[in-house]
């Protein structure tokens, strides 16, 4: 018996050696250079957040919220009503805002320091609703502390830093959801359903428009990244959401008609009006128009022409009342004139979706990669408008070089690439610079799970 046992052990070790050689060979072919250190996480281990099927009694998921401005308050209100989730701490640099939010929603702790939320040992997940410039660092800090993350877009305005933040979460094995709230709007969701159910046949043309009631102040536009990054990015993402495909290239133009004071600003910050054409596979084209002023209210619509029909959304009004007179027939009131009013339901729904993902340990409906591709699309639009030509999205992402998953840089206009650099040529190849997220890892299985299967070991 002992001799047979030893022989079996020798066989297993031999198989282990061959598997290890294969794994090392595969690793050497990675787009990443070997990192000096890497967080480990056994994704096959059942999450502490996973909902038990045997018992309804379960500890609630405890969350913290960073930022108690308008968006933070909307999310906090939704969290407070979501089943299985409980807010326990909020923060805001102006501590009185955090205190007021805590009192309003019955949150036991408040602070002026975001890191106190991130490092709180009781917190399972963090909602980041702070100004955009803090997002990437706060996401990385959450990952380092093992906290799941919901973050308002953008992850970062810099492409390399965006990849780093996503990879920090994916390496730590924590969930990351990005707030692209229009994906949760019931109007756009109905259009998406019509496409999926072939109610209008196969898509031919996708159109979206976004027109604000009035232009923002000069100070907001200055340094905001331009009209494609701070406004059209939502529409560009919506075209991808509706198309169900990754885009290939874009043509964009911009102009100034409303606020002539911004014409002295650089690049697309000088535009208050812009138009984009996006090419998708199978000959599908998407058209986007945005303008910083609409005299008739907040104009947010989508339309899809298919091979057997067309579906379109209307604007959202405070009520359905209409007036009929000899000189006018139409809605009694103007459409909602503020984005929080127009998309309030969408903000609540996306918050509830992430709460459900946490409670049930299910897949995140809007991932870090979705946020990354939205940024790539807006940067490509900016480049197209500046250079007056079609721009392939590969031109943007192939400039990202990662020496490790959390150490990335942009090689702008460089003719000399570091050793091991492999340009990403299409959006579908994004996996060569982005580590699979925790939900994907669970579907594919953990490293140890794969290893046991290859060498024939049983749990």
Short mmCIF file of N, CA and C in Angstrom, two decimals, residues 264-380:
data_model
loop_
_atom_site.label_atom_id
_atom_site.label_comp_id
_atom_site.label_asym_id
_atom_site.label_seq_id
_atom_site.Cartn_x
_atom_site.Cartn_y
_atom_site.Cartn_z
N UNK A 264 -12.01 80.85 -26.40
CA UNK A 264 -10.58 80.97 -26.15
C UNK A 264 -10.00 79.76 -25.42
N UNK A 265 -10.84 78.80 -25.04
CA UNK A 265 -10.38 77.62 -24.33
C UNK A 265 -9.77 76.61 -25.31
N UNK A 266 -8.89 75.72 -24.82
CA UNK A 266 -8.21 74.79 -25.71
C UNK A 266 -9.09 73.62 -26.15
N UNK A 267 -8.80 73.10 -27.35
CA UNK A 267 -9.43 71.88 -27.83
C UNK A 267 -10.94 71.92 -27.81
N UNK A 268 -11.53 70.80 -27.41
CA UNK A 268 -12.99 70.69 -27.44
C UNK A 268 -13.67 71.41 -26.29
N UNK A 269 -12.90 72.03 -25.40
CA UNK A 269 -13.51 72.89 -24.39
C UNK A 269 -14.11 74.13 -25.04
N UNK A 270 -13.67 74.44 -26.25
CA UNK A 270 -14.19 75.60 -26.98
C UNK A 270 -15.49 75.30 -27.72
N UNK A 271 -15.98 74.06 -27.65
CA UNK A 271 -17.21 73.68 -28.33
C UNK A 271 -18.38 73.65 -27.35
N UNK A 272 -19.53 74.17 -27.79
CA UNK A 272 -20.76 73.96 -27.02
C UNK A 272 -21.76 73.11 -27.81
N UNK A 273 -21.34 72.72 -29.02
CA UNK A 273 -22.17 71.87 -29.89
C UNK A 273 -21.26 70.87 -30.58
N UNK A 274 -21.69 69.62 -30.67
CA UNK A 274 -20.85 68.61 -31.32
C UNK A 274 -21.71 67.50 -31.92
N UNK A 275 -21.14 66.85 -32.95
CA UNK A 275 -21.80 65.74 -33.62
C UNK A 275 -20.79 64.63 -33.86
N UNK A 276 -21.22 63.38 -33.66
CA UNK A 276 -20.35 62.22 -33.87
C UNK A 276 -21.05 61.18 -34.73
N UNK A 277 -20.27 60.48 -35.55
CA UNK A 277 -20.73 59.28 -36.24
C UNK A 277 -19.82 58.13 -35.79
N UNK A 278 -20.43 57.06 -35.32
CA UNK A 278 -19.67 55.91 -34.82
C UNK A 278 -20.00 54.71 -35.68
N UNK A 279 -18.97 54.03 -36.16
CA UNK A 279 -19.16 52.84 -36.97
C UNK A 279 -19.05 51.59 -36.10
N UNK A 280 -20.05 50.71 -36.25
CA UNK A 280 -20.09 49.44 -35.55
C UNK A 280 -20.00 48.29 -36.56
N UNK A 281 -19.74 47.07 -36.09
CA UNK A 281 -19.73 45.93 -37.02
C UNK A 281 -21.06 45.77 -37.75
N UNK A 282 -21.03 45.03 -38.85
CA UNK A 282 -22.21 44.72 -39.66
C UNK A 282 -22.83 45.96 -40.31
N UNK A 283 -22.01 47.01 -40.48
CA UNK A 283 -22.49 48.21 -41.16
C UNK A 283 -23.41 49.10 -40.36
N UNK A 284 -23.55 48.85 -39.08
CA UNK A 284 -24.40 49.69 -38.23
C UNK A 284 -23.69 51.00 -37.93
N UNK A 285 -24.39 52.11 -38.12
CA UNK A 285 -23.86 53.44 -37.80
C UNK A 285 -24.66 54.06 -36.67
N UNK A 286 -23.97 54.77 -35.80
CA UNK A 286 -24.64 55.51 -34.73
C UNK A 286 -24.31 56.98 -34.88
N UNK A 287 -25.33 57.83 -34.66
CA UNK A 287 -25.15 59.28 -34.75
C UNK A 287 -25.52 59.93 -33.42
N UNK A 288 -24.64 60.79 -32.96
CA UNK A 288 -24.83 61.47 -31.67
C UNK A 288 -24.76 62.96 -31.90
N UNK A 289 -25.71 63.71 -31.35
CA UNK A 289 -25.55 65.17 -31.33
C UNK A 289 -25.77 65.69 -29.92
N UNK A 290 -24.93 66.62 -29.53
CA UNK A 290 -25.02 67.22 -28.20
C UNK A 290 -24.92 68.74 -28.32
N UNK A 291 -25.62 69.42 -27.43
CA UNK A 291 -25.57 70.88 -27.41
C UNK A 291 -25.79 71.33 -25.96
N UNK A 292 -25.08 72.36 -25.56
CA UNK A 292 -25.15 72.81 -24.17
C UNK A 292 -26.36 73.69 -23.89
N UNK A 293 -27.18 73.96 -24.91
CA UNK A 293 -28.40 74.73 -24.65
C UNK A 293 -29.55 74.27 -25.53
N UNK A 294 -30.70 74.08 -24.89
CA UNK A 294 -31.94 73.78 -25.60
C UNK A 294 -33.01 74.72 -25.05
N UNK A 295 -33.61 75.51 -25.91
CA UNK A 295 -34.57 76.53 -25.46
C UNK A 295 -35.86 75.92 -24.93
N UNK A 296 -36.07 74.62 -25.19
CA UNK A 296 -37.34 73.99 -24.81
C UNK A 296 -37.19 72.97 -23.69
N UNK A 297 -36.06 72.99 -22.98
CA UNK A 297 -35.89 72.09 -21.84
C UNK A 297 -34.85 71.01 -22.10
N UNK A 298 -34.76 70.07 -21.19
CA UNK A 298 -33.75 69.01 -21.22
C UNK A 298 -34.15 67.97 -22.26
N UNK A 299 -33.39 67.89 -23.36
CA UNK A 299 -33.74 67.04 -24.48
C UNK A 299 -32.84 65.80 -24.50
N UNK A 300 -33.42 64.65 -24.18
CA UNK A 300 -32.67 63.39 -24.08
C UNK A 300 -33.46 62.30 -24.79
N UNK A 301 -33.08 61.97 -26.01
CA UNK A 301 -33.87 61.00 -26.76
C UNK A 301 -32.96 59.99 -27.47
N UNK A 302 -33.56 58.87 -27.83
CA UNK A 302 -32.85 57.84 -28.59
C UNK A 302 -33.78 57.26 -29.64
N UNK A 303 -33.21 56.80 -30.74
CA UNK A 303 -33.98 56.22 -31.83
C UNK A 303 -33.16 55.11 -32.48
N UNK A 304 -33.82 54.01 -32.82
CA UNK A 304 -33.15 52.92 -33.53
C UNK A 304 -34.01 52.53 -34.73
N UNK A 305 -33.43 52.62 -35.91
CA UNK A 305 -34.07 52.15 -37.14
C UNK A 305 -33.59 50.74 -37.41
N UNK A 306 -34.54 49.82 -37.54
CA UNK A 306 -34.19 48.43 -37.84
C UNK A 306 -34.72 48.01 -39.19
N UNK A 307 -34.43 46.77 -39.55
CA UNK A 307 -34.84 46.27 -40.86
C UNK A 307 -36.35 46.05 -40.97
N UNK A 308 -37.06 46.00 -39.83
CA UNK A 308 -38.50 45.79 -39.90
C UNK A 308 -39.30 46.78 -39.05
N UNK A 309 -38.66 47.89 -38.67
CA UNK A 309 -39.39 48.88 -37.88
C UNK A 309 -38.46 49.88 -37.23
N UNK A 310 -39.03 50.74 -36.41
CA UNK A 310 -38.27 51.78 -35.73
C UNK A 310 -38.83 51.96 -34.33
N UNK A 311 -37.95 52.21 -33.35
CA UNK A 311 -38.38 52.53 -31.99
C UNK A 311 -37.67 53.80 -31.55
N UNK A 312 -38.41 54.67 -30.87
CA UNK A 312 -37.84 55.95 -30.43
C UNK A 312 -38.41 56.32 -29.07
N UNK A 313 -37.64 57.05 -28.30
CA UNK A 313 -38.10 57.55 -27.00
C UNK A 313 -38.45 59.01 -27.10
N UNK A 314 -39.30 59.45 -26.18
CA UNK A 314 -39.62 60.87 -26.08
C UNK A 314 -38.94 61.42 -24.84
N UNK A 315 -39.01 62.71 -24.64
CA UNK A 315 -38.51 63.31 -23.41
C UNK A 315 -39.45 62.97 -22.25
N UNK A 316 -38.94 63.18 -21.05
CA UNK A 316 -39.71 62.88 -19.84
C UNK A 316 -40.24 64.18 -19.26
N UNK A 317 -41.55 64.18 -18.99
CA UNK A 317 -42.23 65.38 -18.50
C UNK A 317 -42.68 65.18 -17.05
N UNK A 318 -42.86 66.26 -16.32
CA UNK A 318 -43.33 66.14 -14.93
C UNK A 318 -44.71 65.51 -14.82
N UNK A 319 -45.49 65.61 -15.89
CA UNK A 319 -46.84 65.04 -15.90
C UNK A 319 -47.26 64.79 -17.34
N UNK A 320 -48.41 64.19 -17.52
CA UNK A 320 -48.90 63.86 -18.87
C UNK A 320 -49.96 64.85 -19.36
N UNK A 321 -50.20 65.92 -18.61
CA UNK A 321 -51.24 66.89 -18.98
C UNK A 321 -50.91 67.58 -20.30
N UNK A 322 -51.93 67.79 -21.12
CA UNK A 322 -51.76 68.49 -22.38
C UNK A 322 -52.78 69.63 -22.47
N UNK A 323 -52.41 70.66 -23.18
CA UNK A 323 -53.29 71.82 -23.39
C UNK A 323 -53.74 71.83 -24.85
N UNK A 324 -55.05 72.09 -25.05
CA UNK A 324 -55.61 72.16 -26.41
C UNK A 324 -56.28 73.53 -26.56
N UNK A 325 -55.70 74.36 -27.45
CA UNK A 325 -56.27 75.68 -27.73
C UNK A 325 -56.24 75.90 -29.23
N UNK A 326 -56.85 77.00 -29.65
CA UNK A 326 -56.85 77.26 -31.08
C UNK A 326 -55.49 77.70 -31.61
N UNK A 327 -54.59 78.10 -30.68
CA UNK A 327 -53.25 78.51 -31.12
C UNK A 327 -52.14 77.59 -30.59
N UNK A 328 -52.50 76.54 -29.84
CA UNK A 328 -51.48 75.63 -29.31
C UNK A 328 -52.09 74.30 -28.90
N UNK A 329 -51.40 73.23 -29.21
CA UNK A 329 -51.75 71.90 -28.72
C UNK A 329 -50.46 71.20 -28.32
N UNK A 330 -50.39 70.76 -27.08
CA UNK A 330 -49.18 70.08 -26.65
C UNK A 330 -49.11 69.94 -25.15
N UNK A 331 -47.94 69.51 -24.65
CA UNK A 331 -47.74 69.31 -23.23
C UNK A 331 -47.95 70.59 -22.45
N UNK A 332 -48.62 70.47 -21.32
CA UNK A 332 -48.90 71.64 -20.49
C UNK A 332 -47.62 72.23 -19.89
N UNK A 333 -46.62 71.37 -19.63
CA UNK A 333 -45.37 71.83 -19.03
C UNK A 333 -44.17 71.37 -19.86
N UNK A 334 -43.05 72.02 -19.62
CA UNK A 334 -41.81 71.68 -20.32
C UNK A 334 -41.24 70.37 -19.78
N UNK A 335 -40.35 69.73 -20.53
CA UNK A 335 -39.68 68.54 -20.01
C UNK A 335 -38.86 68.89 -18.76
N UNK A 336 -38.51 67.88 -18.00
CA UNK A 336 -37.63 68.12 -16.85
C UNK A 336 -36.41 68.90 -17.30
N UNK A 337 -36.01 69.89 -16.50
CA UNK A 337 -34.92 70.77 -16.91
C UNK A 337 -33.65 70.56 -16.09
N UNK A 338 -33.54 69.43 -15.40
CA UNK A 338 -32.36 69.17 -14.58
C UNK A 338 -32.08 67.67 -14.63
N UNK A 339 -30.80 67.30 -14.72
CA UNK A 339 -30.47 65.89 -14.94
C UNK A 339 -30.89 65.00 -13.77
N UNK A 340 -30.87 65.53 -12.55
CA UNK A 340 -31.29 64.72 -11.40
C UNK A 340 -32.79 64.43 -11.43
N UNK A 341 -33.56 65.39 -11.93
CA UNK A 341 -35.01 65.15 -12.08
C UNK A 341 -35.26 64.15 -13.20
N UNK A 342 -34.58 64.37 -14.34
CA UNK A 342 -34.78 63.51 -15.51
C UNK A 342 -34.35 62.07 -15.24
N UNK A 343 -33.22 61.89 -14.54
CA UNK A 343 -32.67 60.55 -14.37
C UNK A 343 -32.73 60.05 -12.93
N UNK A 344 -33.60 60.63 -12.12
CA UNK A 344 -33.68 60.21 -10.72
C UNK A 344 -33.95 58.71 -10.59
N UNK A 345 -34.92 58.23 -11.35
CA UNK A 345 -35.26 56.81 -11.29
C UNK A 345 -34.09 55.94 -11.73
N UNK A 346 -33.33 56.41 -12.73
CA UNK A 346 -32.18 55.64 -13.21
C UNK A 346 -31.09 55.56 -12.15
N UNK A 347 -30.83 56.69 -11.46
CA UNK A 347 -29.83 56.68 -10.39
C UNK A 347 -30.22 55.69 -9.29
N UNK A 348 -31.48 55.69 -8.93
CA UNK A 348 -31.96 54.78 -7.89
C UNK A 348 -31.84 53.33 -8.35
N UNK A 349 -32.21 53.07 -9.60
CA UNK A 349 -32.18 51.70 -10.13
C UNK A 349 -30.76 51.17 -10.20
N UNK A 350 -29.80 52.00 -10.63
CA UNK A 350 -28.42 51.52 -10.71
C UNK A 350 -27.85 51.23 -9.32
N UNK A 351 -28.25 52.04 -8.33
CA UNK A 351 -27.82 51.79 -6.96
C UNK A 351 -28.39 50.46 -6.46
N UNK A 352 -29.67 50.26 -6.72
CA UNK A 352 -30.31 49.00 -6.31
C UNK A 352 -29.66 47.80 -7.00
N UNK A 353 -29.23 47.99 -8.26
CA UNK A 353 -28.60 46.90 -9.01
C UNK A 353 -27.29 46.49 -8.37
N UNK A 354 -26.50 47.47 -7.92
CA UNK A 354 -25.23 47.13 -7.28
C UNK A 354 -25.48 46.51 -5.91
N UNK A 355 -26.47 47.02 -5.19
CA UNK A 355 -26.83 46.42 -3.90
C UNK A 355 -27.20 44.95 -4.08
N UNK A 356 -27.98 44.66 -5.13
CA UNK A 356 -28.38 43.28 -5.40
C UNK A 356 -27.16 42.43 -5.73
N UNK A 357 -26.22 43.00 -6.48
CA UNK A 357 -24.99 42.28 -6.82
C UNK A 357 -24.20 41.94 -5.56
N UNK A 358 -24.18 42.86 -4.59
CA UNK A 358 -23.46 42.62 -3.34
C UNK A 358 -24.15 41.56 -2.49
N UNK A 359 -25.46 41.71 -2.35
CA UNK A 359 -26.21 40.81 -1.47
C UNK A 359 -26.21 39.38 -2.02
N UNK A 360 -26.39 39.24 -3.35
CA UNK A 360 -26.48 37.91 -3.96
C UNK A 360 -25.16 37.43 -4.56
N UNK A 361 -24.12 38.25 -4.43
CA UNK A 361 -22.82 37.93 -5.03
C UNK A 361 -22.99 37.59 -6.51
N UNK A 362 -23.77 38.42 -7.21
CA UNK A 362 -24.03 38.22 -8.64
C UNK A 362 -23.18 39.20 -9.46
N UNK A 363 -23.25 39.05 -10.78
CA UNK A 363 -22.42 39.87 -11.65
C UNK A 363 -22.82 41.34 -11.60
N UNK A 364 -21.82 42.20 -11.71
CA UNK A 364 -22.06 43.65 -11.75
C UNK A 364 -22.59 44.02 -13.13
N UNK A 365 -23.67 44.79 -13.24
CA UNK A 365 -24.27 45.07 -14.54
C UNK A 365 -23.53 46.12 -15.38
N UNK A 366 -22.66 46.91 -14.77
CA UNK A 366 -21.92 47.94 -15.52
C UNK A 366 -20.49 47.95 -14.98
N UNK A 367 -19.57 47.36 -15.71
CA UNK A 367 -18.25 47.05 -15.19
C UNK A 367 -17.24 48.17 -15.38
N UNK A 368 -16.07 47.96 -14.80
CA UNK A 368 -14.98 48.90 -15.00
C UNK A 368 -14.59 49.01 -16.46
N UNK A 369 -14.63 47.90 -17.19
CA UNK A 369 -14.29 47.93 -18.62
C UNK A 369 -15.31 48.76 -19.39
N UNK A 370 -16.59 48.73 -18.99
CA UNK A 370 -17.59 49.60 -19.63
C UNK A 370 -17.20 51.07 -19.46
N UNK A 371 -16.77 51.41 -18.26
CA UNK A 371 -16.31 52.78 -18.01
C UNK A 371 -15.07 53.12 -18.81
N UNK A 372 -14.16 52.16 -18.93
CA UNK A 372 -12.92 52.36 -19.69
C UNK A 372 -13.22 52.60 -21.16
N UNK A 373 -14.09 51.79 -21.75
CA UNK A 373 -14.40 51.94 -23.17
C UNK A 373 -15.14 53.25 -23.44
N UNK A 374 -15.99 53.67 -22.51
CA UNK A 374 -16.66 54.98 -22.67
C UNK A 374 -15.62 56.10 -22.73
N UNK A 375 -14.58 55.99 -21.89
CA UNK A 375 -13.52 57.00 -21.91
C UNK A 375 -12.74 56.94 -23.23
N UNK A 376 -12.43 55.73 -23.69
CA UNK A 376 -11.73 55.56 -24.97
C UNK A 376 -12.53 56.21 -26.10
N UNK A 377 -13.85 56.03 -26.09
CA UNK A 377 -14.70 56.61 -27.14
C UNK A 377 -14.67 58.13 -27.10
N UNK A 378 -14.72 58.72 -25.90
CA UNK A 378 -14.72 60.18 -25.80
C UNK A 378 -13.36 60.75 -26.21
N UNK A 379 -12.27 60.06 -25.85
CA UNK A 379 -10.93 60.52 -26.23
C UNK A 379 -10.74 60.43 -27.74
N UNK A 380 -11.28 59.38 -28.36
CA UNK A 380 -11.18 59.24 -29.81
C UNK A 380 -11.99 60.32 -30.51
#
